[in-house]
C-alpha positions as semicolon CSV with decimal commas, in nm:
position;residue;x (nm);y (nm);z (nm)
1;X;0,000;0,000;0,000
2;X;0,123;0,359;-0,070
3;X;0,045;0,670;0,085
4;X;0,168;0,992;-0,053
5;X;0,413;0,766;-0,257
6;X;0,592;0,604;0,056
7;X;0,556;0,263;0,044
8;X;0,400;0,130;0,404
9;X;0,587;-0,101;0,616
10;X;0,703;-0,217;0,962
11;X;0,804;0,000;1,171
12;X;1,204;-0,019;1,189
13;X;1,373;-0,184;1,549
14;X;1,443;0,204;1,644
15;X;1,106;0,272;1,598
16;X;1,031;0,000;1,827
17;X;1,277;0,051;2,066
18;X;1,200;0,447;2,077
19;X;0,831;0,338;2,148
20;X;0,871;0,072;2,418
21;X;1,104;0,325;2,619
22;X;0,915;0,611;2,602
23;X;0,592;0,412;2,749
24;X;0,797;0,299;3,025
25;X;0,860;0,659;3,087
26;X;0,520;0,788;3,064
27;X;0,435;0,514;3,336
28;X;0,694;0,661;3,564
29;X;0,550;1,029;3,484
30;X;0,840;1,141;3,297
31;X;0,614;1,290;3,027
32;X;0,874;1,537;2,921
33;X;1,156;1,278;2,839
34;X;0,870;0,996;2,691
35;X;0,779;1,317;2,441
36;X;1,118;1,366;2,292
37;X;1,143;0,982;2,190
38;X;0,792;0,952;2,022
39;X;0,846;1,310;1,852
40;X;1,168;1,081;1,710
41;X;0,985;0,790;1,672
42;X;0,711;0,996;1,454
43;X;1,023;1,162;1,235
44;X;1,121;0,748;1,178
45;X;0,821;0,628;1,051
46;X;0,605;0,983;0,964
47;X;0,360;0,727;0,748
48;X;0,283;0,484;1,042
49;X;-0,074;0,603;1,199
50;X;0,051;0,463;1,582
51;X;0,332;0,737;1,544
52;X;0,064;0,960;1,565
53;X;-0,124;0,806;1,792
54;X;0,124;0,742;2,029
55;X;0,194;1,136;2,031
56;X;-0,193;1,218;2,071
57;X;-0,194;0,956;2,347
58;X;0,096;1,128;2,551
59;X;-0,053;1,497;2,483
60;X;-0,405;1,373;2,649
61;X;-0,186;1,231;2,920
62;X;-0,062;1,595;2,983
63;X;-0,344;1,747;2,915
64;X;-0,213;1,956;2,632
65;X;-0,541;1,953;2,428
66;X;-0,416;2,125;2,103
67;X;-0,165;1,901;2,064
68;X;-0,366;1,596;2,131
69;X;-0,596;1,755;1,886
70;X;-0,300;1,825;1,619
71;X;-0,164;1,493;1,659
72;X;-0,476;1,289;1,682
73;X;-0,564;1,416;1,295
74;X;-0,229;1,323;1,163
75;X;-0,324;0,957;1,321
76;X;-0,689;0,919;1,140
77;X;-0,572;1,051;0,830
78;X;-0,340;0,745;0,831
79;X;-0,605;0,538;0,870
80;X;-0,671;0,173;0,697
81;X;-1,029;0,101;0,862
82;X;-1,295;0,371;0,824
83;X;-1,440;0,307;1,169
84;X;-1,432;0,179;1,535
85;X;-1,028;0,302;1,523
86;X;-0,946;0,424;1,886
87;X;-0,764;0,717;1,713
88;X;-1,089;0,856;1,624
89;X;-1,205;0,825;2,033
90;X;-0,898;1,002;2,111
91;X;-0,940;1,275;1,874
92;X;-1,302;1,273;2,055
93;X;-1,198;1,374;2,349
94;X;-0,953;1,620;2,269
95;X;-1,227;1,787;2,080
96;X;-1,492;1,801;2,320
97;X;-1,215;1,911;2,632
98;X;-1,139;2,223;2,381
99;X;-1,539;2,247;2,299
100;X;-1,454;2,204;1,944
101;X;-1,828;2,052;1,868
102;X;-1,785;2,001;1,478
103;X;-1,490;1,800;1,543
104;X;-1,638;1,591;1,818
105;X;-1,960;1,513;1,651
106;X;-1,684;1,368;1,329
107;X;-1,497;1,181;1,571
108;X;-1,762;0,995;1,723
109;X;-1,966;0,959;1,367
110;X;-1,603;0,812;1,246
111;X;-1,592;0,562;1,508
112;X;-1,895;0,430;1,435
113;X;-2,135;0,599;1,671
114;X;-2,472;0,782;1,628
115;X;-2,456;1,140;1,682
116;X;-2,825;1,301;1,639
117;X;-2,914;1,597;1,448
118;X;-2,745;1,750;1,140
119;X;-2,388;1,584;1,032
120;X;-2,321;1,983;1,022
121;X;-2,390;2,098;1,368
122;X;-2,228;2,326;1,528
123;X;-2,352;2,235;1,923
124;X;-2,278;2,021;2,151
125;X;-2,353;1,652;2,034
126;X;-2,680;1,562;2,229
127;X;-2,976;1,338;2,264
128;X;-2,713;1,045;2,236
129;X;-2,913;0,829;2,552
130;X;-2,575;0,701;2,640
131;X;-2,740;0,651;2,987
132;X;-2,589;0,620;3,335
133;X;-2,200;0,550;3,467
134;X;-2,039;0,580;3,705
135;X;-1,665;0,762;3,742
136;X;-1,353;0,760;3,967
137;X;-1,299;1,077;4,077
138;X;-0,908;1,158;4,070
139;X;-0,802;0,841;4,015
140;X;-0,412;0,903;4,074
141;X;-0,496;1,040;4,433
142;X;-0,788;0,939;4,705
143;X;-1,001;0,836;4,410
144;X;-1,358;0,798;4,440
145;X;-1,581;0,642;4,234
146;X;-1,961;0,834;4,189
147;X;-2,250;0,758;3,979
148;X;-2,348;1,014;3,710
149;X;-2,535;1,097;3,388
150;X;-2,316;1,036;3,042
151;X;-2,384;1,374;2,853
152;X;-2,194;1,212;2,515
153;X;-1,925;0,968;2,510
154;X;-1,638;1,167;2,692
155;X;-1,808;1,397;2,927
156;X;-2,041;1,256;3,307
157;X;-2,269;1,533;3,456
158;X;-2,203;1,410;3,844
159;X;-2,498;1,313;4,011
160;X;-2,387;1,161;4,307
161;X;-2,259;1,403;4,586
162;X;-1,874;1,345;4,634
163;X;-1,668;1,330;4,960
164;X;-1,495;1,699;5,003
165;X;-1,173;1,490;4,961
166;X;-1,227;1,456;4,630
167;X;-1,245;1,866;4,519
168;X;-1,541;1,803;4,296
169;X;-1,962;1,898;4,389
170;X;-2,274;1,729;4,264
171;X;-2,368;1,866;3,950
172;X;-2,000;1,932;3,759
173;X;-1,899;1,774;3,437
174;X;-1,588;1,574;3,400
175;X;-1,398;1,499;3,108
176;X;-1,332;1,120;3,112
177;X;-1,131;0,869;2,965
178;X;-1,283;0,609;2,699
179;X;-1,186;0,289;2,822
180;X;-1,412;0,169;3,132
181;X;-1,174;0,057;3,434
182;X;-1,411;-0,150;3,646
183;X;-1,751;-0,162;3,646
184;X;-2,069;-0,126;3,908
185;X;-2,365;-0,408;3,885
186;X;-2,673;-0,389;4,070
187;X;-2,966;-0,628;4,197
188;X;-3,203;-0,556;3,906
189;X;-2,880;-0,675;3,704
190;X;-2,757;-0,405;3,499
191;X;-2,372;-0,354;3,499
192;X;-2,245;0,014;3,472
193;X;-1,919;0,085;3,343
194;X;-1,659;0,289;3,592
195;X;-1,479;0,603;3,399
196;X;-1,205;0,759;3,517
197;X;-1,181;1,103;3,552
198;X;-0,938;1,311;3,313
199;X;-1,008;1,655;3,466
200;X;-1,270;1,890;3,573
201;X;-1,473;2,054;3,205
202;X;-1,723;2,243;3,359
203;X;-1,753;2,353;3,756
204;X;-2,026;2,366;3,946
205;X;-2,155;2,708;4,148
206;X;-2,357;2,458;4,431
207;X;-2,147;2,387;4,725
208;X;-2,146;2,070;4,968
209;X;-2,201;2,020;5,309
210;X;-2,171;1,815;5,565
211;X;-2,465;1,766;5,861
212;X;-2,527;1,517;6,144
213;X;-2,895;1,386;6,109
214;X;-3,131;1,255;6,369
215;X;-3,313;1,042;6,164
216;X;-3,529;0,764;6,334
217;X;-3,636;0,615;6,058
218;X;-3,550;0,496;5,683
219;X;-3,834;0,692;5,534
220;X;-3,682;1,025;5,779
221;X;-3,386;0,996;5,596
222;X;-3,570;0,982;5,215
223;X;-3,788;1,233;5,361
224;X;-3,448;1,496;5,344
225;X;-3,337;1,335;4,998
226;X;-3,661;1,356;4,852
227;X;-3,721;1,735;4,987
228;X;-3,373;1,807;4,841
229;X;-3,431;1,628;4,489
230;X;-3,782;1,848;4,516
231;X;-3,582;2,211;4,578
232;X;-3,395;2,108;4,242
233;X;-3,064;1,981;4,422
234;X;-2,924;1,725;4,613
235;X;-2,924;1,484;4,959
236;X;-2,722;1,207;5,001
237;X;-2,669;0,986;5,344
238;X;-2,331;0,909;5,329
239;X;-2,339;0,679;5,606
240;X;-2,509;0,403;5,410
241;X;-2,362;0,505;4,999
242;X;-2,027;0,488;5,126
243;X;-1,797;0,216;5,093
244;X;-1,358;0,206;5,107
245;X;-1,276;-0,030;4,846
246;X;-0,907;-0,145;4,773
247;X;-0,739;-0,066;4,461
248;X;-0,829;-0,364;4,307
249;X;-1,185;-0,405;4,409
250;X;-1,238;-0,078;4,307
251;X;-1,129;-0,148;3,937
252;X;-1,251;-0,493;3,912
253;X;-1,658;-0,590;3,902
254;X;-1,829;-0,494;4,234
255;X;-2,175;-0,429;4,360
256;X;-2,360;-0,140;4,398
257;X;-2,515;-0,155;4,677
258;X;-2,482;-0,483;4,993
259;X;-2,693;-0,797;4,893
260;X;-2,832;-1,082;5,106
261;X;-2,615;-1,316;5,274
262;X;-2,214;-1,336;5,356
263;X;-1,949;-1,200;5,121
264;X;-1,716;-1,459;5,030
265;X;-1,491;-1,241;4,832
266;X;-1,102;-1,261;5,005
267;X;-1,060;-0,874;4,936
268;X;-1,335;-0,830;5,209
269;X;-1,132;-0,688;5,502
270;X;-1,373;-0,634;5,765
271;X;-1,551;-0,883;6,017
272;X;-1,894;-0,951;6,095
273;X;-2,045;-0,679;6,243
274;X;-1,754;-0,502;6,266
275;X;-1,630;-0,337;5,926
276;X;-1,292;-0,277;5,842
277;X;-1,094;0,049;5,704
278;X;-1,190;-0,142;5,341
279;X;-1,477;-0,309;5,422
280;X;-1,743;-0,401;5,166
281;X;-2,009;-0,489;5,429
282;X;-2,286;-0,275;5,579
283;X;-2,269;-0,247;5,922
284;X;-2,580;-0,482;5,910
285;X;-2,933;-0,458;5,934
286;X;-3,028;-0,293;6,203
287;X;-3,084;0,121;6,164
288;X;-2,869;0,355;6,311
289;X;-3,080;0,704;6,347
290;X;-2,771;0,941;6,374
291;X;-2,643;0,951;5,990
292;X;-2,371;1,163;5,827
293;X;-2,520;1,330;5,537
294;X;-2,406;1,540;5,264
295;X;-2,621;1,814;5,144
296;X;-2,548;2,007;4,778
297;X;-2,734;2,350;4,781
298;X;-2,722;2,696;4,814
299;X;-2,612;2,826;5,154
300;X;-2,930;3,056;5,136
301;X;-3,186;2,779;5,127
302;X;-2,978;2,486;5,281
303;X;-3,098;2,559;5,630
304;X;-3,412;2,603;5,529
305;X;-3,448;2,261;5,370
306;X;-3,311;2,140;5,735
307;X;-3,543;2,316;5,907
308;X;-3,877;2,196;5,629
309;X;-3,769;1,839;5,726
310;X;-3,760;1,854;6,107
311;X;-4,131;2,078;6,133
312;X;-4,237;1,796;5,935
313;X;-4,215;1,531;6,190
314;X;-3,999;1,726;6,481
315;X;-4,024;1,394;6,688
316;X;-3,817;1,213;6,518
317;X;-3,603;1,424;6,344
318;X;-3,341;1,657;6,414
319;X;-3,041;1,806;6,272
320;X;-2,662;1,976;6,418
321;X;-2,304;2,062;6,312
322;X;-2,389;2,215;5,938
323;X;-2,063;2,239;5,737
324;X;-1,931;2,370;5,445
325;X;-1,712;2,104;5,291
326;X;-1,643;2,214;4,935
């Protein structure tokens, strides 16, 4: 095969060589040094589409969207297949983190996905019913996986309300990577694919808090979520939706939420009863009325919603220490 009269072939042993080294880099986060041997590799073998790729895949690894974007077209326009290539995803994202909505809507069309609307638009690609994920929330620090709504195929609106360790509020959108790394399954049996967070795209003006609850009951405790979901924003009892997974649990498959009977899986570090710093077991069945809950709303009406829910049944519910997390 020729393109632009080269003849195509294997890539040469330096090519190779230049490749394999520079990956070992980029795993030990010398991004700098793993650069300057795939911007050789690509001057070796300028016709081979994974020089390209390779570069794009590095730039998305800094962040440097422009170049990700720059080299991601060189790779596609190397191209044997005319769809499903991962060099199209990649372009993708780049595209979509630099809001470059023609682009995007080409990428994903190229690889094979339906965009809806005009071939020509100019917006954001919507209406693609990509349904819901979840994603791990800095994944190279305390990462933390959340559930949210997939806007298109590189961008979760955050539905869940993350831990203040985290730096991220209910309601941002987070640029994401396209390979899942774990995924969530739950009673009804659906399995949800876990995303992990490349960086923040858009922030959220809604901060969290933090409040101790008084809640004597199950349906107290919806009673808050629900008057929350109501207001247009967000409850969440952390006490029950949040579970310390190890590394490897975290990116393997793993429930949602506890089922009946004893775990028998061997990463389970907690006892009966008694759960450990990693535990994957609730506490068990039996209701515990103070809860730790976190709260995503205004600070003008988030004492109000405290206050709605108590006067609603004031014997047995009640509410202290309201914080400001994030």
């Amino acid at each position: 095969m020729r393109i632009f009269g080269k003849v195509r072939h294997r890539p040469s042993a330096s090519w190779r060589q230049a490749t394999d080294r520079a990956f070992t880099l980029i795993g030990d986060g010398r991004y700098e040094d793993a650069g300057a041997l795939l911007t050789r590799a690509a001057d070796l073998e300028p016709w081979l589409s994974e020089s390209w790729f390779n570069l794009a895949l590095l730039h998305k690894f800094r962040h440097d969207w422009e170049q990700a974007r720059a080299a991601g077209l060189r790779a596609v326009a190397l191209l044997d297949k005319e769809t499903g290539a991962p060099d199209w995803w990649n372009v993708g994202i780049a595209a979509t983190a630099l809001q470059d909505w023609p682009l995007a809507r080409r990428a994903w069309q190229a690889y094979g996905l339906r965009v809806p609307g005009a071939a020509s638009g100019t917006g954001e690609p919507a209406g693609m019913e990509l349904g819901s994920a979840a994603v791990r929330l800095s994944p190279e620090g305390e990462a933390e996986v959340v559930w949210g709504r997939r806007l298109d195929p590189a961008r979760i609106e955050v539905l869940s309300i993350p831990l203040p360790s985290s730096g991220r509020r209910w309601g941002e959108v987070v640029l994401h990577d396209g390979v899942p790394n774990g995924e969530r399954t739950t009673s009804a049996g659906p399995s949800y694919p876990v995303f992990d967070e490349i960086e923040l795209w858009a922030p959220s003006p809604v901060p969290t808090w933090v409040v101790l609850l008084e809640a004597a009951t199950e349906a107290d405790r919806d009673a808050l979520e629900q008057l929350a979901a109501d207001a247009g924003f967000a409850a969440e009892d952390w006490s029950s939706s949040v579970r310390l997974l190890c590394r490897a649990c975290s990116e393997s498959t793993m429930p949602s939420a506890e089922g009946e009977g004893e775990h028998l899986d061997p990463h389970d570090h907690s006892e009966p009863g008694h759960p450990g710093p990693l535990g994957h077991r609730s506490p068990g069945e039996l209701w515990v009325p103070e809860r730790e809950c976190g709260i995503a709303a205004p600070a003008g009406l988030v004492r109000g919603l405290l206050d709605g829910w108590v006067a609603d049944s004031p014997d047995s519910r009640e509410w202290r220490d309201l914080e400001e997390v994030c």
